[in-house]
Coordinates of C-alpha atoms and ligand atoms in Angstrom, one line a residue:
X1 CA -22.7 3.9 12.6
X2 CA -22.1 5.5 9.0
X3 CA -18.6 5.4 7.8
X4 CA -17.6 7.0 4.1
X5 CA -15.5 5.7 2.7
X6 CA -12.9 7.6 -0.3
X7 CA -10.9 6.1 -3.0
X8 CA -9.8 7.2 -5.9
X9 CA -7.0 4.5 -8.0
X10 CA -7.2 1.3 -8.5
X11 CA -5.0 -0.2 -5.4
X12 CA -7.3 2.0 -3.1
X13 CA -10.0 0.1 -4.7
X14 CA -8.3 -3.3 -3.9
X15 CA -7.1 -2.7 -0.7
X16 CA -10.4 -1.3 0.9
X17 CA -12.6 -4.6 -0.7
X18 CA -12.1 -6.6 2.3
X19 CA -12.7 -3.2 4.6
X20 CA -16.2 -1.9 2.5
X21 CA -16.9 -6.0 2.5
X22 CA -16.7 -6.2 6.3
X23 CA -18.9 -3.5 6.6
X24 CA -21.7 -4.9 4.6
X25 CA -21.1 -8.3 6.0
X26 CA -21.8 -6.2 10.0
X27 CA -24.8 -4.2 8.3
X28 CA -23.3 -0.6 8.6
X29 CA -24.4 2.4 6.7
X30 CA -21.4 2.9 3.9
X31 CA -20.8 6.5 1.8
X32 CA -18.5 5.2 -0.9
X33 CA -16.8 8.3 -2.6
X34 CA -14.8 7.8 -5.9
X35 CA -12.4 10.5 -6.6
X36 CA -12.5 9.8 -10.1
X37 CA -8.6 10.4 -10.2
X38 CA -8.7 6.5 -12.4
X39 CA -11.3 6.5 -14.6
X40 CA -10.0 4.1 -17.8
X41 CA -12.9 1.0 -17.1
X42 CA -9.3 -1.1 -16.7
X43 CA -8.2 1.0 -13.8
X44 CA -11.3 1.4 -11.8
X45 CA -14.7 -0.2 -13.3
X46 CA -12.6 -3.5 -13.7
X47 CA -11.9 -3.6 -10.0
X48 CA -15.4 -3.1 -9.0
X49 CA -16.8 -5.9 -10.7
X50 CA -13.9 -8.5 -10.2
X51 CA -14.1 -7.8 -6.4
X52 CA -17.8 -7.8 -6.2
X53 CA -18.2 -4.2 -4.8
X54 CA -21.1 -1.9 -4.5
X55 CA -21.1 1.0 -6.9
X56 CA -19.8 4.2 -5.6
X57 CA -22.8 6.8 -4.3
X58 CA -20.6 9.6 -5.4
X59 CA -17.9 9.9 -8.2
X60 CA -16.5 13.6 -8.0
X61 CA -15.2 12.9 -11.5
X62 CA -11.6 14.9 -11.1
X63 CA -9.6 13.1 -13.7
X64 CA -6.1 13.7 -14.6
X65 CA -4.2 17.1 -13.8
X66 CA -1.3 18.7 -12.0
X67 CA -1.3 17.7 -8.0
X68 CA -2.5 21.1 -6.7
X69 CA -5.2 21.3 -9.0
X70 CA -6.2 17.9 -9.2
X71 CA -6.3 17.8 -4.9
X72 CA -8.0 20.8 -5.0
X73 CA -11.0 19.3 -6.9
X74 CA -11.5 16.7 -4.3
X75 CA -10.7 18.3 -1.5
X76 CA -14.0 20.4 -2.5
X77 CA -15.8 17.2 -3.8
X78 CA -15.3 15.3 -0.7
X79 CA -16.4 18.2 1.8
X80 CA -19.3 18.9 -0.1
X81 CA -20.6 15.2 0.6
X82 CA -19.5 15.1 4.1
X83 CA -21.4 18.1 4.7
X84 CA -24.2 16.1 3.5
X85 CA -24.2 13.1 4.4
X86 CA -23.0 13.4 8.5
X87 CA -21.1 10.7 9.2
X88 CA -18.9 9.2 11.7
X89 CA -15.9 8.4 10.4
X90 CA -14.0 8.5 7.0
X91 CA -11.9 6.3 6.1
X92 CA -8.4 6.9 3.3
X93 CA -6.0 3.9 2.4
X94 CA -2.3 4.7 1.2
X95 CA -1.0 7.5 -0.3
X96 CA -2.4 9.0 -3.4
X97 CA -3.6 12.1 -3.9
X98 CA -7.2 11.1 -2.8
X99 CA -5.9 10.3 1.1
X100 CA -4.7 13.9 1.5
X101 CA -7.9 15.3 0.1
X102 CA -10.1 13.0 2.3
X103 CA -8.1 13.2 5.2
X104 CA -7.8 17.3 4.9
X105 CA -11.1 17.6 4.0
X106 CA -12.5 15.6 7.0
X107 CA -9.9 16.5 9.6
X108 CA -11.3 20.6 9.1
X109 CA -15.0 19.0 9.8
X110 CA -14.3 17.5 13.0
X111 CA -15.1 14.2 11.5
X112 CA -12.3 11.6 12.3
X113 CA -10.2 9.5 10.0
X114 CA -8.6 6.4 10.5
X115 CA -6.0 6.3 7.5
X116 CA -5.8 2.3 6.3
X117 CA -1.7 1.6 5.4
X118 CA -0.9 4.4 8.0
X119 CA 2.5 5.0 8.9
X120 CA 4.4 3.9 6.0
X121 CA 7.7 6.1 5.2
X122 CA 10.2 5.7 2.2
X123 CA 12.1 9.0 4.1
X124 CA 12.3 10.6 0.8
X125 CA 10.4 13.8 0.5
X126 CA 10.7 14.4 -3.2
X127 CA 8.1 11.3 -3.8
X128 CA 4.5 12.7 -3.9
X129 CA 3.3 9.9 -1.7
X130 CA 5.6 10.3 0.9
X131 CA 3.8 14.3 1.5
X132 CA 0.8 12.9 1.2
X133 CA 1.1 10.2 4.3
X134 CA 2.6 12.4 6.8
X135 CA -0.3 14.8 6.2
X136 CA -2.8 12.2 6.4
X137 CA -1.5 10.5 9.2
X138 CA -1.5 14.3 10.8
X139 CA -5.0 15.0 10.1
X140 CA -6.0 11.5 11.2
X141 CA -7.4 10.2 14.5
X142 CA -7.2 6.2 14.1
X143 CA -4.5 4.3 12.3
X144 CA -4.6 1.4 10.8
X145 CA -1.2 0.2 10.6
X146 CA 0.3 -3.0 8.8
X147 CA 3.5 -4.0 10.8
X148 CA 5.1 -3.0 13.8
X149 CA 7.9 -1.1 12.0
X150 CA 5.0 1.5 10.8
X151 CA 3.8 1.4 14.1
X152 CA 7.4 3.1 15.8
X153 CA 7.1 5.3 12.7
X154 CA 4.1 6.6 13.9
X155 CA 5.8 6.4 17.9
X156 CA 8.7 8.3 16.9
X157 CA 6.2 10.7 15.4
X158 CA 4.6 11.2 18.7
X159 CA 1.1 9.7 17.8
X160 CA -0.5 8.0 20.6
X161 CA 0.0 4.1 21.1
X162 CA -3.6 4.2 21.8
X163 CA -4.9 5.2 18.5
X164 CA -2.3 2.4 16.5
X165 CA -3.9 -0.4 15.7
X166 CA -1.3 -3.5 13.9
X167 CA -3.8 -4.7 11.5
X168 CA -1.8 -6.5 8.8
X169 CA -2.4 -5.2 5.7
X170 CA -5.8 -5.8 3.5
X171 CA -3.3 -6.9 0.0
X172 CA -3.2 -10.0 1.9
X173 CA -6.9 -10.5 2.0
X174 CA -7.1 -9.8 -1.4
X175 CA -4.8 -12.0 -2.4
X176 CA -6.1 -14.9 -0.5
X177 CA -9.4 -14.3 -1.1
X178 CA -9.3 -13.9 -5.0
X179 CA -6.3 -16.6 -5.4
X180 CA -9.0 -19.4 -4.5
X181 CA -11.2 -17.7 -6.8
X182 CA -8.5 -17.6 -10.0
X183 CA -7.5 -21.7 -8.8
X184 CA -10.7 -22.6 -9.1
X185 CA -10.9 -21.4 -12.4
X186 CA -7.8 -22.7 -13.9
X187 CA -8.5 -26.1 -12.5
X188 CA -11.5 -25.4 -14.6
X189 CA -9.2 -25.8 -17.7
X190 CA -9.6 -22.0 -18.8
X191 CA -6.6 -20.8 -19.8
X192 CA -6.0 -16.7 -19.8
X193 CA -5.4 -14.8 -23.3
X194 CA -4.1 -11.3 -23.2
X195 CA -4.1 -9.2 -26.5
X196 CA -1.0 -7.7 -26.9
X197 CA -1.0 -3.7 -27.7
X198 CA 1.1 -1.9 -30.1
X199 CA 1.7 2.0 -29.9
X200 CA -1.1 4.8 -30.3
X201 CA -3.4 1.4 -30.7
X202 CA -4.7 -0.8 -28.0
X203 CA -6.5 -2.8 -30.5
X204 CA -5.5 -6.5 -30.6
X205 CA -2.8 -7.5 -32.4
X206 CA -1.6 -11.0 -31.5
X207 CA -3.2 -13.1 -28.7
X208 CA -0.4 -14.0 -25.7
X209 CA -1.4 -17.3 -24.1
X210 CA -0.4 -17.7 -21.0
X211 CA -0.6 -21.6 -20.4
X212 CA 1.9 -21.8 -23.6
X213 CA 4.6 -19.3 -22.0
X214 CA 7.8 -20.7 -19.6
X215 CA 9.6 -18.0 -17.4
X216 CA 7.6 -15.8 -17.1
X217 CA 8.6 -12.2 -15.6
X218 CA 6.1 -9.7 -14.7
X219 CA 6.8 -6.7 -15.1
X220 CA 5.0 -3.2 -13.8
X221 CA 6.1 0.2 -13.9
X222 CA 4.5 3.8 -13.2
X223 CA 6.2 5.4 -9.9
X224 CA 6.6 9.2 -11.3
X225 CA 10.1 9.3 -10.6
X226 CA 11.1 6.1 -13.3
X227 CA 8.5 7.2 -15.6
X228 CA 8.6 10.8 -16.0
X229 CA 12.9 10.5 -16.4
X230 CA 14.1 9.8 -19.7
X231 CA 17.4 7.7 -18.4
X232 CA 16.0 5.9 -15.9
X233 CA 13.5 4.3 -18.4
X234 CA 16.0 4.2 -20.9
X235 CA 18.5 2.2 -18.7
X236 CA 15.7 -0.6 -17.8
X237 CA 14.5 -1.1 -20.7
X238 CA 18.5 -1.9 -22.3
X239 CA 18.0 -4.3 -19.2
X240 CA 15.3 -5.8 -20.2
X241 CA 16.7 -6.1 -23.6
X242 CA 19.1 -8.6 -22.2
X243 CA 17.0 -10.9 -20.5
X244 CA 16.0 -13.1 -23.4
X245 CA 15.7 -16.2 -21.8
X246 CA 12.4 -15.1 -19.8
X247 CA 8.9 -14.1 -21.3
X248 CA 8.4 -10.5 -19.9
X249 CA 4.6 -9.6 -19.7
X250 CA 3.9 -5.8 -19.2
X251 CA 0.3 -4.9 -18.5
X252 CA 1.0 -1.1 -19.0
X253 CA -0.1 2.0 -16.5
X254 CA -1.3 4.5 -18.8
X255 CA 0.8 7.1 -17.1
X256 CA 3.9 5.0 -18.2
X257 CA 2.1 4.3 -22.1
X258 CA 2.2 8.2 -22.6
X259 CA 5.4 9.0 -21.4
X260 CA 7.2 6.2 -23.3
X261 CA 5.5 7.4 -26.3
X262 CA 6.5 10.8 -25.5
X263 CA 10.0 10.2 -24.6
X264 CA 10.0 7.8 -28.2
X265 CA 10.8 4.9 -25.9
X266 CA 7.5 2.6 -27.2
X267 CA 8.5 1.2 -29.9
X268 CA 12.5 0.2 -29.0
X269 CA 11.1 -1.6 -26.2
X270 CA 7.4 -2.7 -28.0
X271 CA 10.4 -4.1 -30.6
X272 CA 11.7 -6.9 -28.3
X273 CA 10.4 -10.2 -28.9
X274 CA 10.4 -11.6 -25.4
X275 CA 8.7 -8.6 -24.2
X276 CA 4.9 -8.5 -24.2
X277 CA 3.4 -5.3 -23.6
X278 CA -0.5 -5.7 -23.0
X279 CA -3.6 -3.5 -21.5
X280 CA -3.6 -3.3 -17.7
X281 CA -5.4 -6.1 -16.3
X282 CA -8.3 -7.0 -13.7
X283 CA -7.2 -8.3 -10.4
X284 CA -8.2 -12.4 -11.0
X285 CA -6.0 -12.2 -14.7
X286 CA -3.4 -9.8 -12.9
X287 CA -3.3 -12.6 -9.6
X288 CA -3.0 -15.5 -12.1
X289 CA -0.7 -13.7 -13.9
X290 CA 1.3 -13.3 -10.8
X291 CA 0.9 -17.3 -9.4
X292 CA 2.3 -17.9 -12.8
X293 CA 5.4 -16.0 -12.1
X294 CA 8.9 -16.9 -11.1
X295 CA 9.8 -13.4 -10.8
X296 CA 8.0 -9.8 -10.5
X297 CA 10.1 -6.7 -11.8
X298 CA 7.9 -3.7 -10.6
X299 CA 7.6 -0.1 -8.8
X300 CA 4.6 -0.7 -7.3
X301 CA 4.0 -0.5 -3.2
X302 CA 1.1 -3.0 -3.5
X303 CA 3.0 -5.3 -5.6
X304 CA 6.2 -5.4 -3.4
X305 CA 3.5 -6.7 -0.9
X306 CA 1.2 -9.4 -2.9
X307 CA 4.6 -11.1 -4.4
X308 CA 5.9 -11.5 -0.8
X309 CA 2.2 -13.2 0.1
X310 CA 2.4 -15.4 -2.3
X311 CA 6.4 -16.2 -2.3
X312 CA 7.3 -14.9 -5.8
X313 CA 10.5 -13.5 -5.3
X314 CA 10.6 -9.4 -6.7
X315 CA 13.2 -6.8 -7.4
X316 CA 11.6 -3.4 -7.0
X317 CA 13.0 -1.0 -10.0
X318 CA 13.3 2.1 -6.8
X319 CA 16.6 3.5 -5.0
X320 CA 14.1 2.7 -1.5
X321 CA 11.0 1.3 -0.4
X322 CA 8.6 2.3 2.4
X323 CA 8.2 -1.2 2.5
X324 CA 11.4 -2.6 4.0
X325 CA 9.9 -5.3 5.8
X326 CA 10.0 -6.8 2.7
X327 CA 13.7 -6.8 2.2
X328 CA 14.5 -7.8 5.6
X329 CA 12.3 -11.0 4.8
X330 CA 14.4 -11.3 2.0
X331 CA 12.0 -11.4 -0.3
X332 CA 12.4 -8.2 -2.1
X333 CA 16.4 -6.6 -3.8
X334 CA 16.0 -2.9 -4.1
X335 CA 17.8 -2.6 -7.9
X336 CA 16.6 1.0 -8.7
X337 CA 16.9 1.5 -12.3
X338 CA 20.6 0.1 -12.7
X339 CA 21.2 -2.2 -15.4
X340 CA 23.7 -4.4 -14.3
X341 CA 22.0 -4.9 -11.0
X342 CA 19.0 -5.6 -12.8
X343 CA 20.2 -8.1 -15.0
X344 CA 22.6 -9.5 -12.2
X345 CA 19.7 -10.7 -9.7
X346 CA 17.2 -11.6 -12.5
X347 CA 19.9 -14.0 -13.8
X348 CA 20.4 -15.7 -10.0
X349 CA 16.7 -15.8 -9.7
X350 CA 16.2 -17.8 -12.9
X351 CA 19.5 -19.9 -12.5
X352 CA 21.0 -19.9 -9.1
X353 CA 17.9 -22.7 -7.0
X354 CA 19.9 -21.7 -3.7
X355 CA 19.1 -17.5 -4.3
X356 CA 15.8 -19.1 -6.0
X357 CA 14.7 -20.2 -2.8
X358 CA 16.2 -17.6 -0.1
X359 CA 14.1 -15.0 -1.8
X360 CA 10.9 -17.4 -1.9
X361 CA 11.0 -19.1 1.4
X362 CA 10.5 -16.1 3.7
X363 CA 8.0 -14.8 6.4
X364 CA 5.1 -12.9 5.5
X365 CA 5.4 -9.7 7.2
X366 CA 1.9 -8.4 6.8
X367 CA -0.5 -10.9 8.4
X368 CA -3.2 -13.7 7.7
X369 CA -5.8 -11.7 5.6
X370 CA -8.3 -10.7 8.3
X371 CA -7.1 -7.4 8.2
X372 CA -10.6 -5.8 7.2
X373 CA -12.2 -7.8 10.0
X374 CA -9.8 -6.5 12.6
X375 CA -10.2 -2.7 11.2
X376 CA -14.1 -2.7 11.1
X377 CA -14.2 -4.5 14.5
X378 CA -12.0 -1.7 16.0
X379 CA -14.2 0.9 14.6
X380 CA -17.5 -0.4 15.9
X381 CA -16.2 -0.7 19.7
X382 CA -14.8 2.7 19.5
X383 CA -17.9 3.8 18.3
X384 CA -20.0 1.9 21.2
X385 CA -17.6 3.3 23.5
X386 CA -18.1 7.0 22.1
X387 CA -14.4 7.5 21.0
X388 CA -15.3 8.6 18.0
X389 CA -15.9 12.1 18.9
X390 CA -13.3 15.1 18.2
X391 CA -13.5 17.2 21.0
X392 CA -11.6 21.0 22.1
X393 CA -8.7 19.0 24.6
X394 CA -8.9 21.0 27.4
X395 CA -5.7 23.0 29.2
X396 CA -3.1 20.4 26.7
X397 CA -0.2 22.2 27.1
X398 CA -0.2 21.2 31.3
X399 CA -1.0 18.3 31.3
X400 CA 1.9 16.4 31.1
X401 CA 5.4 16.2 30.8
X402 CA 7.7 13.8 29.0
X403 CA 10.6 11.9 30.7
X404 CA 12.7 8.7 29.8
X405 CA 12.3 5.7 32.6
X406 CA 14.4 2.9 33.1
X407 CA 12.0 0.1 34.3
X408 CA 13.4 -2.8 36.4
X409 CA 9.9 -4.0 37.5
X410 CA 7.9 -6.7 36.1
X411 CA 5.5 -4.8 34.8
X412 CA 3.2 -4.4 31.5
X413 CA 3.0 -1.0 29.4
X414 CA -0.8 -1.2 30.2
X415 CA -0.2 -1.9 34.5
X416 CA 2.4 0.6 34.2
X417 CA 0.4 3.6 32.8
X418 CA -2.4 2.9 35.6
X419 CA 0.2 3.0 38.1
X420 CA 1.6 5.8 36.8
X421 CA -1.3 7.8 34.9
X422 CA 0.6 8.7 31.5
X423 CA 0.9 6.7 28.1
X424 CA 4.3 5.0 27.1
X425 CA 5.4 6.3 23.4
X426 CA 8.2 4.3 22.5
X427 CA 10.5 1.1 24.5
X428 CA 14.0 0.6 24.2
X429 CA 15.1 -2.2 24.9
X430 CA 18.7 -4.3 26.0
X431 CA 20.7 -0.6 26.5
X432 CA 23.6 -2.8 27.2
X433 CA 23.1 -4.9 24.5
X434 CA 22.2 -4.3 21.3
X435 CA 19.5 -1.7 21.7
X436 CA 16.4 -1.9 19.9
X437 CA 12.9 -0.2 19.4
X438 CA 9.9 -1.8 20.0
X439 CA 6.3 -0.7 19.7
X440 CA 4.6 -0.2 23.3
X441 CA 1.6 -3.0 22.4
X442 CA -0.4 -2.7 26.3
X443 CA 0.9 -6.4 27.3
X444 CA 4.7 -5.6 26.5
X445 CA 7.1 -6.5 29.7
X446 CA 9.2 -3.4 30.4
X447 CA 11.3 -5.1 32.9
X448 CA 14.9 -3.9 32.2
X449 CA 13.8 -1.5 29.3
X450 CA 13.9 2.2 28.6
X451 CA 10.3 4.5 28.2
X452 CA 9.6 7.0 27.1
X453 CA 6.4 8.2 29.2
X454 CA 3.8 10.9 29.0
X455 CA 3.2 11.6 32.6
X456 CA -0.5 13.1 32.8
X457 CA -0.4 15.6 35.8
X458 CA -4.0 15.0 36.5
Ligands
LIG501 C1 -1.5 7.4 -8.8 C2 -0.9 7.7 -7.4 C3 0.2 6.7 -7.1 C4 -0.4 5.3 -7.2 C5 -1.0 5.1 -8.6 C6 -1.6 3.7 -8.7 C7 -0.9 10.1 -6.7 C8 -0.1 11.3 -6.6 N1 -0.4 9.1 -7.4 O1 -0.5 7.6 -9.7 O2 0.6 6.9 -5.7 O3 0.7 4.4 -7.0 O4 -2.0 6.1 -8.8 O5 -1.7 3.3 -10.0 O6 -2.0 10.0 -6.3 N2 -4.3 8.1 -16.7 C9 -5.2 7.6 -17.7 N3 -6.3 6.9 -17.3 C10 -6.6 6.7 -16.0 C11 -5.8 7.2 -15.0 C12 -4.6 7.9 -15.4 O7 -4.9 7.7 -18.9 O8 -7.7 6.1 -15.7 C13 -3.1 8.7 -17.2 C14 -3.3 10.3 -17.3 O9 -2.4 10.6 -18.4 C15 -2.7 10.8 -16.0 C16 -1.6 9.8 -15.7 O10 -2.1 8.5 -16.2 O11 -2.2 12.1 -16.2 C17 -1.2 9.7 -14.3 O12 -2.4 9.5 -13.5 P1 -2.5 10.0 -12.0 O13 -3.7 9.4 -11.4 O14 -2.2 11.4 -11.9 O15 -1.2 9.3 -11.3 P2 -0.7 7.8 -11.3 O16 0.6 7.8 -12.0 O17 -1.8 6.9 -11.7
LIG502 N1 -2.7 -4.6 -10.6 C1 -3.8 -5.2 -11.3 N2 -3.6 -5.2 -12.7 C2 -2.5 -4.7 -13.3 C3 -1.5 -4.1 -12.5 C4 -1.6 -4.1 -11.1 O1 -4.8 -5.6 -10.8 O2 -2.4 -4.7 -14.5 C5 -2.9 -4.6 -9.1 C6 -1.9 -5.3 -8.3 O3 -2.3 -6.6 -8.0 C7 -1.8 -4.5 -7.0 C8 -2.3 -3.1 -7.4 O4 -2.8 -3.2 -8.7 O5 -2.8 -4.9 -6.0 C9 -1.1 -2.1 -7.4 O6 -1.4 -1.0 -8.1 P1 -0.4 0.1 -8.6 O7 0.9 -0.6 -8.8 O8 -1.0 0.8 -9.7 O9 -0.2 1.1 -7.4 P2 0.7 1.1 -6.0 O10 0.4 -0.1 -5.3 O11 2.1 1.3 -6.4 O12 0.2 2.4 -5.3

């Protein structure tokens, strides 16, 4: 089996590591593509070495532009090489720009795509991620999914149950994986140094030593819609301002370094003395970093899911989250860019040990860190069983109809659709009750639940 592989930024890079390590480890034939869409060595080259992966075979080279351009360029990178190099599957992870060229560009080939972090939705269309799921999880023929709440996303969508796979998701096997790596170096006695930057300059100025610093707050920021708005960075930076008593560390997106110069927001914040703006880091620093955190202040998806993994509590600087799992554990406070929530929930953190604790001790909602395993062992036994072709479906529109069931049998989804030759989409359950929605997994009991069911006429 040959499987390519595209990424293009650095949490693509991070969260496929455990997939492209799983594939080397079972002695497939990997394509690596790089989009080139992060090119700065401390957003892509970094990432590669600190993880240990191969180098790409391709780098299309796109660099920064506007979306249509910049997806254009890959879109006619990535066919190029797939015309080439014939292989079976491709596989995308998230949401950037890269997944919807990948998954476009594959999708019009015939060549499948199982999308990695499928079936995420933050329901808000203006966000360029949230366009550039739903197309990948149309184009795509195998997904990857992290919890069962993506899963009904994907249900409600009308994708087959057949084709979701709850994986977990592959931050976790990151995190675990590279968190032994960054203990055993601390117990080591090295202690990490950052250099601080100043504006138009990321020479070092003053070394920041971590091992000398108490409450420490880490902060990241880049989602377009804080950075690219004038008074949303404005307001969180007067938060910031205010929270004296903690040691905010900013490794800086260069998307969010430009803009606050632009916007002549640098310096003001650059000004404060508890805030410490530095480069953006490799994963070990930016995992010790982390471990050394009582809080994380941050926009970032993969972030909202590594401080939940490793029970640091975060507020997420975003009006919603296509992560929500996260705030129903109760270890993530949506605070958007408003000050006064900002600086309210910061303060309980630091002071209040009962909030302290709520928002540590919760439940990992995305798995044990053997995602990669479970995603690569999926894809070899669908290729042994010859499921990775995309074939013309023949006479589609007959051959089925949809209806809603009430089951009062002991029976499973999987015993069910045999009986009854049709696939279950979604489950209701407790109609009396308090209904709810669950994801039709094949040994589900539908006694006294609600189906809805393909029925296959023949
Ligand atoms: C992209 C993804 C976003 C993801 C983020 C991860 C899209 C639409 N956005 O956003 O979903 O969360 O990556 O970090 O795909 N720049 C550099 N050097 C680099 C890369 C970028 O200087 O190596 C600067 C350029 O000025 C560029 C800007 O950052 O215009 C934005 O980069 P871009 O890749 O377009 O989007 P991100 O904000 O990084
Ligand atoms: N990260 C890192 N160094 C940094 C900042 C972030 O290694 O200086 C990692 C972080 O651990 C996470 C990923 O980058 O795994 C998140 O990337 P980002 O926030 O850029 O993108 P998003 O997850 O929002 O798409």
């Amino acid at each position: 089996m040959k499987i390519a592989i595209v990424l293009g930024t650095r949490p693509e890079i991070i969260k496929m590591a455990s997939v492209i390590d799983e594939i080397k480890l079972k002695g497939l034939n990997l394509v690596l593509i790089h989009t080139g869409q992060h090119y700065d060595h401390e957003m892509s080259d970094q990432f590669f070495s600190d993880l240990e992966l191969p180098a790409p075979d391709y780098n299309i080279g796109v660099g920064s532009g506007i979306h249509g351009e910049q997806t254009a360029l890959m879109l006619e990178g990535i066919e190029r090489v797939l015309i080439n190099e014939k292989v079976d599957i491709l596989l995308v992870q998230g949401d950037t720009n890269a997944v919807l060229a990948g998954a476009l560009a594959a999708s019009k080939l015939h060549i499948p795509v199982g999308h990695v972090e499928a079936g995420l939705r933050s329901f808000d269309d203006t966000m360029p991620e949230e366009i550039n799921r739903k197309v990948a999880d149309v184009c795509s023929r195998f997904y990857f999914v992290p919890t069962e709440q993506s899963a009904i996303n994907l249900s409600l969508e009308g994708i087959n149950r057949n084709k979701i796979f709850i994986t977990g998701n592959t931050i976790v096997d990151a995190c675990f994986r590279n968190l032994k790596i960054v203990k055993k170096k601390s117990n080591n006695g090295s202690s990490i140094e950052f250099a601080k930057i100043n504006e138009n300059d990321y020479n070092k100025d003053s070394l920041l030593k971590l091992n000398e610093l108490d409450n420490i707050l880490t902060l990241t920021l880049h989602r377009a819609e804080n950075v690219d708005n004038f008074d949303r960075l404005n307001n969180i930076i007067d938060a910031l301002a205010e929270l004296v008593d903690m040691n905010i560390i900013f490794p800086i997106h260069p998307r969010t370094k430009k803009t606050l110069e632009n916007f002549g927001l640098f310096s003001k914040l650059a000004n404060l003395k508890h805030v410490h703006i530095i480069k953006p880091v490799g994963y070990l620093d930016f995992l010790s970093l982390l471990s050394k955190s009582f809080m994380v202040l941050t926009d970032s998806g993969g972030i909202q899911e590594e401080a939940i993994t490793l029970n640091i509590p975060v507020l997420t600087l975003r009006y919603n989250t296509e992560r929500p799992e996260t705030i129903v554990a109760g270890g993530n406070i949506l605070v958007g860019s408003n000050k006064e929530k900002i600086l309210e929930k910061a303060k309980s953190i630091l002071y209040d040990e009962k909030f302290l604790n709520k928002m540590k001790n919760t439940v990992n909602p995305y798995g044990n860190g053997d995602s990669g395993k479970k995603i690569v062992d999926i894809l070899i036994n669908s290729y042994k069983n010859n499921e990775l072709k995309i074939e013309t479906p023949e006479d589609i529109m007959n051959s089925f109809s949809t209806e809603i069931i009430a089951i009062d049998e002991d029976t499973t989804v999987l015993n069910f659709e045999k009986k009854n030759n049709g696939n279950v989409k979604v489950v209701y359950t407790n109609f009396n009750d308090t209904p709810s929605i669950k994801f039709p997994l094949g040994d589900l009991n539908l006694k006294n639940k609600f189906i809805i069911f393909d029925r296959y006429k023949n």
